[in-house]
PDB file of C-alpha atoms in Angstrom:
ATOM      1  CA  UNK A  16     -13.308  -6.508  -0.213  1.00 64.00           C
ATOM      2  CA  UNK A  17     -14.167  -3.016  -0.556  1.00 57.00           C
ATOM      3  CA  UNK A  18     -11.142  -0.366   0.697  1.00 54.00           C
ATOM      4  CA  UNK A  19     -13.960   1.809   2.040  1.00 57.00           C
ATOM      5  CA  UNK A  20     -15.155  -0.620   4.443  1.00 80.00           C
ATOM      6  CA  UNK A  21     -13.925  -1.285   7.949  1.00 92.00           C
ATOM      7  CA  UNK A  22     -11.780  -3.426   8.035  1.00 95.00           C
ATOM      8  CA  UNK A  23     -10.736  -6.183  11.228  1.00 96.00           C
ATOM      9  CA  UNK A  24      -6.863  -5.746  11.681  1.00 96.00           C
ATOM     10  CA  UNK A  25      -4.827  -8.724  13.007  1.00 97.00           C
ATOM     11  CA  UNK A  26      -1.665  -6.157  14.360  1.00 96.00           C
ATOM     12  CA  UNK A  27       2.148  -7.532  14.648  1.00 96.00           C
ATOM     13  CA  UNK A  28       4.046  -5.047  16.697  1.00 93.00           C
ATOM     14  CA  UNK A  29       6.498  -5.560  19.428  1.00 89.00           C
ATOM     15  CA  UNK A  30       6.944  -1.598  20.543  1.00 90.00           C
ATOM     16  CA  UNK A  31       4.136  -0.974  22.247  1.00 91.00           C
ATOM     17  CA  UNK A  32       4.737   2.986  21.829  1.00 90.00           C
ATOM     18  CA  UNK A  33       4.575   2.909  17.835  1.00 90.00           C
ATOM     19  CA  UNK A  34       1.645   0.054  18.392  1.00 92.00           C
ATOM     20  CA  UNK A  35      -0.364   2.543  20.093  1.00 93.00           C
ATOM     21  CA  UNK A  36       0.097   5.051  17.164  1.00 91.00           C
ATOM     22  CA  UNK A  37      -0.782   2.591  14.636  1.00 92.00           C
ATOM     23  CA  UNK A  38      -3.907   1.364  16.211  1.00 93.00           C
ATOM     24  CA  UNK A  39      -4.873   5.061  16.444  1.00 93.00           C
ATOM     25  CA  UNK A  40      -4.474   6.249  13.114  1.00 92.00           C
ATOM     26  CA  UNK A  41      -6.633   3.088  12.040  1.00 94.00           C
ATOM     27  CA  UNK A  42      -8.654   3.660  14.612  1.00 93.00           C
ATOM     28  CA  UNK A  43      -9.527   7.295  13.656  1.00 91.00           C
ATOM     29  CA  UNK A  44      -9.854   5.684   9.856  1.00 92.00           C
ATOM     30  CA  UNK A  45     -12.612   3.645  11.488  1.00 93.00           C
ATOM     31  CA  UNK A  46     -10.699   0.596  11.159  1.00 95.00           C
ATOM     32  CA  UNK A  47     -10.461  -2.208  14.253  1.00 95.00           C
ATOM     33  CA  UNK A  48      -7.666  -3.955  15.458  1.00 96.00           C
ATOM     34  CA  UNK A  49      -9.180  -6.820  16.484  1.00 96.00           C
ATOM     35  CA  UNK A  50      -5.649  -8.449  18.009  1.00 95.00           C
ATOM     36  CA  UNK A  51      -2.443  -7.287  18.833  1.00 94.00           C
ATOM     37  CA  UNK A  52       1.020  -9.890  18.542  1.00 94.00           C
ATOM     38  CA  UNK A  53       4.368  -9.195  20.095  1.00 93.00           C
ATOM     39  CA  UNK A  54       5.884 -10.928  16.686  1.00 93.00           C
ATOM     40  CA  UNK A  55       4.070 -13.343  13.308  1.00 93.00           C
ATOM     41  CA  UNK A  56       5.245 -16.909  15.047  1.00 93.00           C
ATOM     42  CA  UNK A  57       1.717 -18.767  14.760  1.00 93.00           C
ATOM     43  CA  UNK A  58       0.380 -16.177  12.235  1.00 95.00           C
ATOM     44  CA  UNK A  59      -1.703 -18.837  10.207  1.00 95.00           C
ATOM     45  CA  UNK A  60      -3.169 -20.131  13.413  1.00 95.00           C
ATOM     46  CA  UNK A  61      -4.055 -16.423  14.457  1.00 95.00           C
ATOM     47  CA  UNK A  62      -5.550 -15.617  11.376  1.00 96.00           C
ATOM     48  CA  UNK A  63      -7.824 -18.602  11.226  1.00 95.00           C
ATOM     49  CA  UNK A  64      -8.881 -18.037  14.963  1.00 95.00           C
ATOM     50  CA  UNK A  65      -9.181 -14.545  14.331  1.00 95.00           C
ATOM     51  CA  UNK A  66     -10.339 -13.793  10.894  1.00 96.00           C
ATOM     52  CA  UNK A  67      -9.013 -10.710   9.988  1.00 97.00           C
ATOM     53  CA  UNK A  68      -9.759  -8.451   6.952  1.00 96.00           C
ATOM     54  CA  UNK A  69      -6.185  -7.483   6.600  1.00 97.00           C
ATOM     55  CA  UNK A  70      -2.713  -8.487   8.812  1.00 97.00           C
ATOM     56  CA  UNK A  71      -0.657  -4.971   9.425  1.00 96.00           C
ATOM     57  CA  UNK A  72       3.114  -6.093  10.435  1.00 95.00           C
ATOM     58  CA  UNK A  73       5.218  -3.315  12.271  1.00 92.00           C
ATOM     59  CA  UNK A  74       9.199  -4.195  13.137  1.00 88.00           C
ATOM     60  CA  UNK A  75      12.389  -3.047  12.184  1.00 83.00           C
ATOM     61  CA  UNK A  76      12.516  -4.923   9.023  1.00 82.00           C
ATOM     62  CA  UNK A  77      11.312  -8.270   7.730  1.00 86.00           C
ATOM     63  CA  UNK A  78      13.603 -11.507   9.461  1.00 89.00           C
ATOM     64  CA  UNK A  79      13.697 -14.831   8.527  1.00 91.00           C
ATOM     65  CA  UNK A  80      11.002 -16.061  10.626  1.00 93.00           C
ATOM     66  CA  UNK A  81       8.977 -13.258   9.615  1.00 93.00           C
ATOM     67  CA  UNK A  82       9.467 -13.883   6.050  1.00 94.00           C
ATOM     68  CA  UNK A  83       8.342 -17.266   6.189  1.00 95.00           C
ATOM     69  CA  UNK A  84       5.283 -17.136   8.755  1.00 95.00           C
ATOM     70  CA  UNK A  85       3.920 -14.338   5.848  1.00 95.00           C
ATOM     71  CA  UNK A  86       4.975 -17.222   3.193  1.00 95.00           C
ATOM     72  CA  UNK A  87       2.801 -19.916   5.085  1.00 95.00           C
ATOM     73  CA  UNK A  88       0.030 -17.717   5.372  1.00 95.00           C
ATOM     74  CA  UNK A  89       0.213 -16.708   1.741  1.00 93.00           C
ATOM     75  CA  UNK A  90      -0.273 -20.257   1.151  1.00 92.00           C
ATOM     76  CA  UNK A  91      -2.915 -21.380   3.484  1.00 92.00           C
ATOM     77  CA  UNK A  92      -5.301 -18.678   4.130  1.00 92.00           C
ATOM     78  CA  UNK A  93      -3.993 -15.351   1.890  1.00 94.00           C
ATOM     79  CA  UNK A  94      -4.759 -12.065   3.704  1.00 94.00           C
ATOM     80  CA  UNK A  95      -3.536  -8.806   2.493  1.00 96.00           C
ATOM     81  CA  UNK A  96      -0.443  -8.217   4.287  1.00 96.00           C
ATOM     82  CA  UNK A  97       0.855  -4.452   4.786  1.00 96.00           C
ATOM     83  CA  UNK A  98       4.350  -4.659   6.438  1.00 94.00           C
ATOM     84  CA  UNK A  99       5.897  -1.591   7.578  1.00 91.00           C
ATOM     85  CA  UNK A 100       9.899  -0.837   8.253  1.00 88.00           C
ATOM     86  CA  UNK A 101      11.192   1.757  10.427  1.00 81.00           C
ATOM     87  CA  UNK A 102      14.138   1.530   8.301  1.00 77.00           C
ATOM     88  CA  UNK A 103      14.414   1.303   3.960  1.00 80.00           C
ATOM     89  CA  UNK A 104      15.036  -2.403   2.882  1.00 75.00           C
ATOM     90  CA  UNK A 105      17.536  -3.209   0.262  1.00 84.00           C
ATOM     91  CA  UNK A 106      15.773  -4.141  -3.278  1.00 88.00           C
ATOM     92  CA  UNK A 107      15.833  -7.658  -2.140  1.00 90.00           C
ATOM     93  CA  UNK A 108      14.529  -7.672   0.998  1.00 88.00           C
ATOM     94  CA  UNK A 109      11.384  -5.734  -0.344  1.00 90.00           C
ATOM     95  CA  UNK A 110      11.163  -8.683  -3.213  1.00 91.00           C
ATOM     96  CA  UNK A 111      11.933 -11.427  -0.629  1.00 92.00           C
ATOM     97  CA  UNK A 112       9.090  -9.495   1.637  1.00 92.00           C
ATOM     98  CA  UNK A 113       6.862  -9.572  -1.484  1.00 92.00           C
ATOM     99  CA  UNK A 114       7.593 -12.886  -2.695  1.00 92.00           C
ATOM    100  CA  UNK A 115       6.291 -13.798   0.871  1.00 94.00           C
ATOM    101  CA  UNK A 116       3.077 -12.185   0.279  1.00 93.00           C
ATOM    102  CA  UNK A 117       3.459  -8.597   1.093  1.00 95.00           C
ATOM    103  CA  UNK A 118       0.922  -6.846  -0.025  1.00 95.00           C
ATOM    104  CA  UNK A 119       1.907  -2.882   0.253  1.00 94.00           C
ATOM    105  CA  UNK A 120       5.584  -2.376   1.638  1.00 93.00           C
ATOM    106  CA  UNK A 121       5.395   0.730   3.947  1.00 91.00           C
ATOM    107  CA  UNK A 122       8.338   2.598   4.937  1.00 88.00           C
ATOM    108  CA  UNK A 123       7.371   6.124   6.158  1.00 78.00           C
ATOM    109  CA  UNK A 124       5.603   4.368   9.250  1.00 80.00           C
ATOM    110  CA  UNK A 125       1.491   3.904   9.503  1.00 85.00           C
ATOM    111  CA  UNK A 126       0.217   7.623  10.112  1.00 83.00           C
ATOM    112  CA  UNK A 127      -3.550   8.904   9.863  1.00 84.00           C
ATOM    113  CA  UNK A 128      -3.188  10.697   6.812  1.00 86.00           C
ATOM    114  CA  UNK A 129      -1.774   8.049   5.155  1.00 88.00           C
ATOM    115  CA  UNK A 130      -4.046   5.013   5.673  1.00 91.00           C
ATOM    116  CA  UNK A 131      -6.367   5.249   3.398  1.00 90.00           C
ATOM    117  CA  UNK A 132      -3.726   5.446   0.378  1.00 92.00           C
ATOM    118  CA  UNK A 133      -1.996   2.215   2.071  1.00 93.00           C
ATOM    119  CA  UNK A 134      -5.045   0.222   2.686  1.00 93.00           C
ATOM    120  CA  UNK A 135      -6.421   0.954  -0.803  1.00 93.00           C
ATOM    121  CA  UNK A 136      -3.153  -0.194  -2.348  1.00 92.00           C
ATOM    122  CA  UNK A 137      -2.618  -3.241  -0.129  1.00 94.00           C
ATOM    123  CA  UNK A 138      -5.933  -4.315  -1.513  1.00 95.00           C
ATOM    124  CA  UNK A 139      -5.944  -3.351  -4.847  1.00 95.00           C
ATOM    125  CA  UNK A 140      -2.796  -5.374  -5.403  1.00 94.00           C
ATOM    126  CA  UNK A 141      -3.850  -8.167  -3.352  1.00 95.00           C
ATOM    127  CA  UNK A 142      -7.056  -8.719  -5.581  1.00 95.00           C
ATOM    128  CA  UNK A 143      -4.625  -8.346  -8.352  1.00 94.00           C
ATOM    129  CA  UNK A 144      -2.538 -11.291  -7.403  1.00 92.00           C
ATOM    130  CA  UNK A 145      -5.265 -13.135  -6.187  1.00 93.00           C
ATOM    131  CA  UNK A 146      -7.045 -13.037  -9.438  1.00 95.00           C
ATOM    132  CA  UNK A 147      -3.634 -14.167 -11.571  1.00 94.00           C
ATOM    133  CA  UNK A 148      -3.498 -17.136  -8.863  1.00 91.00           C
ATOM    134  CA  UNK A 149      -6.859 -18.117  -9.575  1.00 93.00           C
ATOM    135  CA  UNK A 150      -6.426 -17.280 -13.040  1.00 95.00           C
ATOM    136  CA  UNK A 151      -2.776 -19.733 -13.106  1.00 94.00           C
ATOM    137  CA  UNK A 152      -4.712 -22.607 -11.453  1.00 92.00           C
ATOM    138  CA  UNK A 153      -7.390 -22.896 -13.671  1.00 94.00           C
ATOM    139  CA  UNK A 154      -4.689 -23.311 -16.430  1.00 96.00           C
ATOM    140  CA  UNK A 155      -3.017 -25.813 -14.792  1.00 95.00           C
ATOM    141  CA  UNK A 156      -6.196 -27.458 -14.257  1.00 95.00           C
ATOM    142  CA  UNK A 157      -7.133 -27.404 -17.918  1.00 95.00           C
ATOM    143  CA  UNK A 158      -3.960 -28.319 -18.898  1.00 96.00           C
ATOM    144  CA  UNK A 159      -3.964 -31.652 -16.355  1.00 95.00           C
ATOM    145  CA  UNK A 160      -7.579 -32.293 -17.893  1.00 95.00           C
ATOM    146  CA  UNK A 161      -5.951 -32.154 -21.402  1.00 96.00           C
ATOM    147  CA  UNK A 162      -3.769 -34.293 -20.509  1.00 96.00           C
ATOM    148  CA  UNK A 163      -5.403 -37.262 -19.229  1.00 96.00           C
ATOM    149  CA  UNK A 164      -8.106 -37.303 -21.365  1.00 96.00           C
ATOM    150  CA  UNK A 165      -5.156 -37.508 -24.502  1.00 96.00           C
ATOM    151  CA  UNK A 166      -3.711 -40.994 -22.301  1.00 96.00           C
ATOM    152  CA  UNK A 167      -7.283 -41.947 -22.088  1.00 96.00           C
ATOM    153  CA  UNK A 168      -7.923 -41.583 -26.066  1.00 95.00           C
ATOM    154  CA  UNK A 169      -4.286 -43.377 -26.753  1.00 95.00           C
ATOM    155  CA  UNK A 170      -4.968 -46.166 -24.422  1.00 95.00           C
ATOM    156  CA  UNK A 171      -8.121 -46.912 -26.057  1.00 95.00           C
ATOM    157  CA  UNK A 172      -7.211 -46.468 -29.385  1.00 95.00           C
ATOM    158  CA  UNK A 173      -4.644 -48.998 -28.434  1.00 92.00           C
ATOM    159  CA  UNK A 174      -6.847 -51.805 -26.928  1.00 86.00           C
ATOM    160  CA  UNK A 175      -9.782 -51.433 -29.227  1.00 92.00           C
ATOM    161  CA  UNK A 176      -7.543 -51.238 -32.301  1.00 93.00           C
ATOM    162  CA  UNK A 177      -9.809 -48.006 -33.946  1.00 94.00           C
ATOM    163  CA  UNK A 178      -9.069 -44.618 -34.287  1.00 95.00           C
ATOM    164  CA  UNK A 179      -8.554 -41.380 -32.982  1.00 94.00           C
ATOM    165  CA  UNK A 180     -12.359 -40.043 -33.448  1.00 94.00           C
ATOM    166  CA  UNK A 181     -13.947 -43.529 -32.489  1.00 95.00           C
ATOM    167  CA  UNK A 182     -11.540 -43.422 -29.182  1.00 95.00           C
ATOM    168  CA  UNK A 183     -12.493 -39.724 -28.604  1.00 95.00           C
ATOM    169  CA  UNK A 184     -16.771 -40.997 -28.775  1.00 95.00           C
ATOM    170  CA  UNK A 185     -16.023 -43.954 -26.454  1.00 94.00           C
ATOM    171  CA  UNK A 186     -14.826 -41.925 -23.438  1.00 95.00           C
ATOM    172  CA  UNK A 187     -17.405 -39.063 -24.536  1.00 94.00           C
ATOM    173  CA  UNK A 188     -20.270 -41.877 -24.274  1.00 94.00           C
ATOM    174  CA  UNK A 189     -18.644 -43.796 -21.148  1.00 94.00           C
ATOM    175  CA  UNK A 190     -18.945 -40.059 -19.515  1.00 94.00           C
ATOM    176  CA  UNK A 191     -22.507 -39.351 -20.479  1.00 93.00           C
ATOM    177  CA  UNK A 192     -23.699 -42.701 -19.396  1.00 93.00           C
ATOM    178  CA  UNK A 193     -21.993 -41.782 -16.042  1.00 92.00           C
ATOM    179  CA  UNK A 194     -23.040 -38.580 -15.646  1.00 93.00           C
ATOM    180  CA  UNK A 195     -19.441 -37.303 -14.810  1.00 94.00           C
ATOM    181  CA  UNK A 196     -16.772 -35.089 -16.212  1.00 95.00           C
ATOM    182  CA  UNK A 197     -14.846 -35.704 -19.494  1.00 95.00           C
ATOM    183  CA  UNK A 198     -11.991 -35.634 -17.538  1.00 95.00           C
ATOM    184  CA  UNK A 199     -12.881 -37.575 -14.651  1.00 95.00           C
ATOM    185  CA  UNK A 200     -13.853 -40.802 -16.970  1.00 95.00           C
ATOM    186  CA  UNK A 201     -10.617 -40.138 -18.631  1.00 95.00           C
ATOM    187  CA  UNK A 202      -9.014 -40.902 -15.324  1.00 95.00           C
ATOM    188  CA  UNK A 203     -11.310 -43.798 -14.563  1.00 94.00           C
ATOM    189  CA  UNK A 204     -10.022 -45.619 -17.887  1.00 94.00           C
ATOM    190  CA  UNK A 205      -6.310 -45.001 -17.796  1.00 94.00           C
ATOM    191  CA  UNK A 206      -6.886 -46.781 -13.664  1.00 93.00           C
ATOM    192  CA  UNK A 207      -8.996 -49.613 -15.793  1.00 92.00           C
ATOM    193  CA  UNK A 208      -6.367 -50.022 -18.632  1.00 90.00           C
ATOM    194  CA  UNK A 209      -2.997 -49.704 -17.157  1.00 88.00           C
ATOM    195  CA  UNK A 210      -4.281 -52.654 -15.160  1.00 79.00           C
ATOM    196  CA  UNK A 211      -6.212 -54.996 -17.516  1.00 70.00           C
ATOM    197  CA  UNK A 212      -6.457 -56.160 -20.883  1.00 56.00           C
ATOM    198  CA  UNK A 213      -7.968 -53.392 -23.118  1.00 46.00           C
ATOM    199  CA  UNK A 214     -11.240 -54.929 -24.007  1.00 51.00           C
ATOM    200  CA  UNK A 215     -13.374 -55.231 -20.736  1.00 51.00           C
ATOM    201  CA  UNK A 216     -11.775 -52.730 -18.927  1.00 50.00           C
ATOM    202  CA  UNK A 217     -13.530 -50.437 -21.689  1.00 54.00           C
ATOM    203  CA  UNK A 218     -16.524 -52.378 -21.434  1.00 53.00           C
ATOM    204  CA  UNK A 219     -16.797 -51.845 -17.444  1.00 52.00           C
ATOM    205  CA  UNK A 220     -15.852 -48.140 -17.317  1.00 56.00           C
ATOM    206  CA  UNK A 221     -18.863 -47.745 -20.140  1.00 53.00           C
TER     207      UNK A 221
END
């Protein structure tokens, strides 16, 4: 996502006075607010009817509810998420709004000459985020990989009485043979072994 673009707003604003501001000064940015919501309840069922570029939340300050409709969305389909307080939150409310996927925490109000700076930061540190998330999974994906194909190696070494390196060409072969994923075999044996005696479970999976 490119700040420069325009971008689809999903708008949360129950003042109808400051919404009408807000959707002007993105309007004159050459943004679109595509919808306009009284308060987040359903936000991860607006945003996947809706598809916005970016969710803009307007209110006194971030409630409970608010808090955790961001937090579902965060999870489910992650938007960039500006939220803007009439009034200065406490340092935990701005790190309870954050942990809940906010974005860029606005407190000055949404105002033309300040757009720009807000959508470009919104972004930049959503991208940032999204990129350690990614970045975290694939670790824990490795790691879970790792892991099974080390039960896989002991299990065989165990059944077919050899060692480490002949254990480690078994699952290697039964994997080629397959045409699937280290890993995946890995899992296939440890279903076989935990469940049979040692020698023709090996022989099947191979």
């Amino acid at each position: 996502m490119q700040s420069s673009e325009s971008l689809r707003i999903l708008l949360i604003d129950n003042n109808p006075e400051r919404a009408s501001k807000v959707c002007a000064a993105l309007t004159h940015s050459g943004h679109e607010v595509i919808r306009q919501r009284p308060d987040a309840t359903g936000l991860t069922a607006a945003v996947a009817r809706d598809q916005p570029d970016m969710v803009i939340i307007d209110m006194d300050s971030p409630d409970r509810d608010t808090l955790e409709n961001m937090s579902t969305l965060n999870d489910h389909a992650p938007r960039p998420i500006v939220f803007s307080a009439d009034q200065p939150g406490d340092r935990a409310t701005i790190q309870a709004a954050v942990r809940a996927g906010v974005s860029a925490y606005v407190v000055d109000g949404i105002k033309p000459e300040s757009v720009r700076s807000i959508i470009d930061s919104a972004i930049a540190q959503f991208e940032s985020f999204q990129a350690l998330r990614t970045e975290l999974a694939e670790t824990r994906g490795a790691l879970e990989d790792r892991k099974y194909i080390e039960k896989a190696k002991g299990l065989i070494m165990k059944h077919e009485n050899c060692d480490e390196d002949s254990a480690f060409q078994m699952l290697r072969s039964a994997a080629m043979d397959h045409s699937e994923r280290l890993p995946d075999m890995a899992r296939r044996i440890i279903t076989l072994l935990e469940g049979q005696s040692a020698a023709p479970a090996v022989k099947k999976a191979s």
